[in-house]
Amino acid sequence: MFHGSFGRRTGASLVALSLALAAAAPIAARAEDTAKPRESTIIVTGEGTSEMAPDMALIDLGVVKDAKTAREALDANNKAMAEVLAALKESGIEERDLQTSGFAINPQYQYPQSSTGENPPPVLTGFQVTNTVTLRVRDLSKLGEILDKAVTLGANQGGGIRFTNDKPDTAVSAARKKAVENAIAKAKELTAAAGVGLGRVLEISETSYRAEPMPMMRAVAKDYAAAGSVPMATGENSYSVVVNVTFALDK
């Protein structure tokens, strides 16, 4: 009985000791981490831009027709829009580059004037139908011709032209490299002014990317419009990238 009881007490003590050591290990590790001096760092923001001539245009073209009845307005609009779409396809615009982006039927009212100060009810005078299509023009040499033909066939409303790039990867990559180079240059300038050394790169993150139209002086009409068509100036698109770079500091 004596030996058995002693063995059990010894085993329990060893287990308790092991648990105590295991619990103490994380505490010791945390204490060691706390004792280590924190690595000095510097965080710098860099920005880079790159320009690229556009190779594609996005255009909103609309047909607006008025008539006494909604049916008459719709029929007139359908006829004009069908002619516009047919002309666009004949000019080389593919089905995948044509998309209806807006359609509306709106009643039109006349508001009579009253000499007695009363507000007479509005009088329905007819209906207006608007049909808008968004198209991509991939051959900019045909842009002026396409606009001229569309207006001739009935397009009488437009929402602007946006010049863009089908694949801006090259410009974005160049802007990204310039952003990192800009961050490194800033870091070197700051550390030199502070009298400390610049260490290794610890972290790089891209915080924003945007594409902005950037007007540039360029020949108008000669390159992008045939004789008698709408003159166009495409300019250049500017792509901008912003990065944050964290550097270690050398003592």
XYZ file of C-alpha atoms in Angstrom:
251
model
C 0.000 0.000 0.000
C 2.840 2.400 0.901
C 4.714 1.901 -2.356
C 1.551 2.208 -4.451
C 0.496 5.452 -2.747
C 3.979 6.919 -3.119
C 4.047 6.011 -6.831
C 0.730 7.706 -7.407
C 1.863 10.879 -5.585
C 5.120 10.967 -7.582
C 3.266 10.547 -10.902
C 0.846 13.320 -10.017
C 3.706 15.609 -9.110
C 5.426 14.982 -12.427
C 2.223 15.699 -14.327
C 1.717 18.946 -12.387
C 5.296 19.964 -13.056
C 4.920 19.291 -16.781
C 1.735 21.358 -16.936
C 3.412 24.215 -15.088
C 6.367 24.192 -17.489
C 4.051 24.100 -20.508
C 2.086 27.062 -19.182
C 5.253 28.998 -18.420
C 6.708 28.514 -21.934
C 4.290 30.901 -23.790
C 4.721 33.478 -21.029
C 8.477 33.275 -21.388
C 8.186 33.573 -25.180
C 5.962 36.636 -24.872
C 8.377 38.185 -22.419
C 11.237 37.542 -24.834
C 9.284 39.121 -27.716
C 8.480 42.122 -25.567
C 12.115 42.505 -24.680
C 13.144 42.604 -28.358
C 13.391 46.147 -29.735
C 10.799 46.875 -32.409
C 12.264 47.193 -35.914
C 12.227 50.778 -37.114
C 10.355 51.272 -40.378
C 9.309 53.996 -42.785
C 6.124 53.889 -44.919
C 6.142 55.835 -48.166
C 3.428 56.404 -50.761
C 4.469 56.412 -54.413
C 2.454 57.387 -57.477
C 3.129 56.668 -61.128
C 1.289 57.527 -64.334
C 1.560 56.327 -67.896
C -0.159 57.559 -71.058
C -1.536 55.555 -73.945
C -3.327 56.619 -77.106
C -6.903 55.246 -77.104
C -7.843 52.505 -79.516
C -11.590 52.372 -78.874
C -14.506 54.778 -78.366
C -17.764 54.296 -76.441
C -20.679 56.322 -77.790
C -24.284 56.797 -76.656
C -26.665 57.520 -79.529
C -30.394 58.042 -79.118
C -33.482 58.432 -81.258
C -36.267 60.666 -79.905
C -39.661 60.799 -81.637
C -42.861 62.689 -80.745
C -46.399 61.883 -81.888
C -50.012 62.297 -80.864
C -50.242 58.733 -79.569
C -47.739 56.417 -77.922
C -48.223 53.916 -80.745
C -47.362 56.463 -83.426
C -44.333 57.694 -81.504
C -43.096 54.134 -80.961
C -43.560 53.176 -84.625
C -41.640 56.241 -85.786
C -38.878 55.588 -83.274
C -38.607 51.903 -84.208
C -38.265 52.770 -87.903
C -35.540 55.359 -87.306
C -33.608 53.200 -84.836
C -33.722 50.200 -87.181
C -32.149 52.339 -89.917
C -29.486 53.622 -87.515
C -28.583 50.103 -86.351
C -28.435 48.807 -89.932
C -26.097 51.643 -90.893
C -23.869 50.989 -87.879
C -23.547 47.318 -88.818
C -22.781 48.246 -92.433
C -19.996 50.480 -91.083
C -18.384 47.477 -89.371
C -19.888 47.630 -85.871
C -20.417 44.051 -84.665
C -23.432 42.783 -82.713
C -21.309 42.358 -79.575
C -20.488 46.064 -79.693
C -24.123 47.229 -79.782
C -26.275 47.349 -76.657
C -29.575 49.060 -75.896
C -28.868 51.233 -72.856
C -32.105 53.166 -72.444
C -35.761 53.146 -73.456
C -38.575 55.409 -72.296
C -42.134 56.433 -73.229
C -43.174 59.766 -71.720
C -46.455 61.661 -72.026
C -46.135 65.285 -73.110
C -48.259 67.961 -71.448
C -49.076 71.578 -72.074
C -49.643 73.763 -69.032
C -52.224 76.473 -69.791
C -51.776 79.943 -68.372
C -54.630 81.330 -66.255
C -55.502 85.024 -65.956
C -57.646 84.378 -62.869
C -54.884 82.973 -60.686
C -56.247 79.437 -60.836
C -54.165 76.404 -61.844
C -55.964 74.660 -64.712
C -55.090 70.994 -65.205
C -52.375 70.163 -67.756
C -53.465 69.127 -71.227
C -52.054 65.933 -72.764
C -50.605 66.858 -76.142
C -48.850 63.650 -77.172
C -46.125 61.157 -76.338
C -42.359 60.982 -76.679
C -40.391 57.765 -77.174
C -36.638 57.657 -76.550
C -34.435 54.710 -77.499
C -30.685 54.839 -76.718
C -27.965 52.481 -77.879
C -24.358 52.301 -76.637
C -21.791 51.218 -79.199
C -18.093 50.459 -79.217
C -16.092 51.766 -82.150
C -12.893 49.736 -82.433
C -11.702 51.368 -85.648
C -11.250 55.038 -84.747
C -10.598 55.954 -88.372
C -14.333 55.384 -88.976
C -15.571 57.312 -85.941
C -16.450 60.595 -87.665
C -18.109 58.783 -90.559
C -20.195 56.642 -88.187
C -21.453 59.655 -86.245
C -22.314 61.548 -89.410
C -24.231 58.613 -90.871
C -26.117 57.914 -87.624
C -27.317 61.517 -87.327
C -28.328 61.585 -90.984
C -30.515 58.502 -90.470
C -32.321 59.771 -87.369
C -30.089 59.740 -84.286
C -30.945 63.054 -82.607
C -29.710 62.580 -79.058
C -26.218 61.807 -77.750
C -24.662 61.263 -74.358
C -21.025 61.919 -75.137
C -17.987 60.007 -76.342
C -15.534 58.209 -74.075
C -12.168 57.230 -75.516
C -10.672 54.164 -73.880
C -8.298 51.244 -74.420
C -9.308 47.684 -75.046
C -6.207 46.335 -73.272
C -4.483 48.955 -71.080
C -2.251 46.365 -69.344
C 0.979 47.779 -70.790
C 0.229 51.313 -69.565
C -0.916 50.095 -66.145
C 2.239 47.996 -65.730
C 4.424 50.986 -66.623
C 2.511 53.177 -64.144
C 2.946 50.542 -61.437
C 6.728 50.426 -61.946
C 6.921 54.217 -61.850
C 4.922 54.238 -58.607
C 7.393 51.878 -56.921
C 10.358 53.876 -58.246
C 8.738 57.040 -56.917
C 8.281 55.455 -53.477
C 11.927 54.341 -53.357
C 13.127 57.825 -54.360
C 10.988 59.411 -51.636
C 12.261 56.952 -49.027
C 15.892 57.661 -49.951
C 15.314 61.397 -49.752
C 13.592 61.183 -46.368
C 16.154 58.885 -44.768
C 19.053 60.963 -46.123
C 17.500 64.080 -44.587
C 17.032 62.247 -41.285
C 20.583 60.856 -41.284
C 19.551 57.190 -41.202
C 20.099 54.331 -43.595
C 17.414 52.761 -45.775
C 16.991 49.022 -45.311
C 15.159 46.287 -47.156
C 11.584 46.413 -48.404
C 9.228 44.788 -45.905
C 5.871 45.231 -47.613
C 4.346 46.619 -50.827
C 0.632 47.225 -51.382
C -1.257 48.808 -54.257
C -3.863 51.173 -52.867
C -5.541 52.555 -55.987
C -5.671 52.403 -59.751
C -7.574 54.750 -62.019
C -7.853 55.628 -65.666
C -8.434 59.248 -66.553
C -8.865 60.943 -69.912
C -6.008 63.367 -70.324
C -6.434 65.902 -73.140
C -3.292 66.267 -75.226
C -2.557 68.421 -78.249
C -3.073 66.301 -81.321
C -4.038 66.799 -84.960
C -7.809 67.039 -85.308
C -9.772 65.535 -88.207
C -6.836 64.527 -90.421
C -6.207 61.136 -88.823
C -9.642 60.294 -87.477
C -12.269 61.739 -89.791
C -12.973 61.417 -93.454
C -13.784 64.475 -95.535
C -17.226 65.846 -94.718
C -17.685 63.805 -91.524
C -17.555 64.832 -87.877
C -14.007 65.919 -86.838
C -12.609 64.050 -83.833
C -9.670 64.556 -81.464
C -8.785 61.461 -79.439
C -6.012 62.763 -77.174
C -4.467 60.268 -74.745
C -5.614 58.308 -71.714
C -3.653 58.569 -68.476
C -3.435 55.555 -66.153
C -2.397 56.152 -62.542
C -1.303 53.707 -59.823
C -0.639 54.454 -56.134
C 1.387 52.101 -53.898
C 2.421 52.019 -50.245
C 5.906 50.648 -49.528
C 7.234 49.807 -46.048
C 11.040 49.879 -45.612
C 13.201 48.854 -42.679
C 15.592 51.483 -41.346
C 19.278 50.806 -40.831
C 20.914 52.341 -37.793
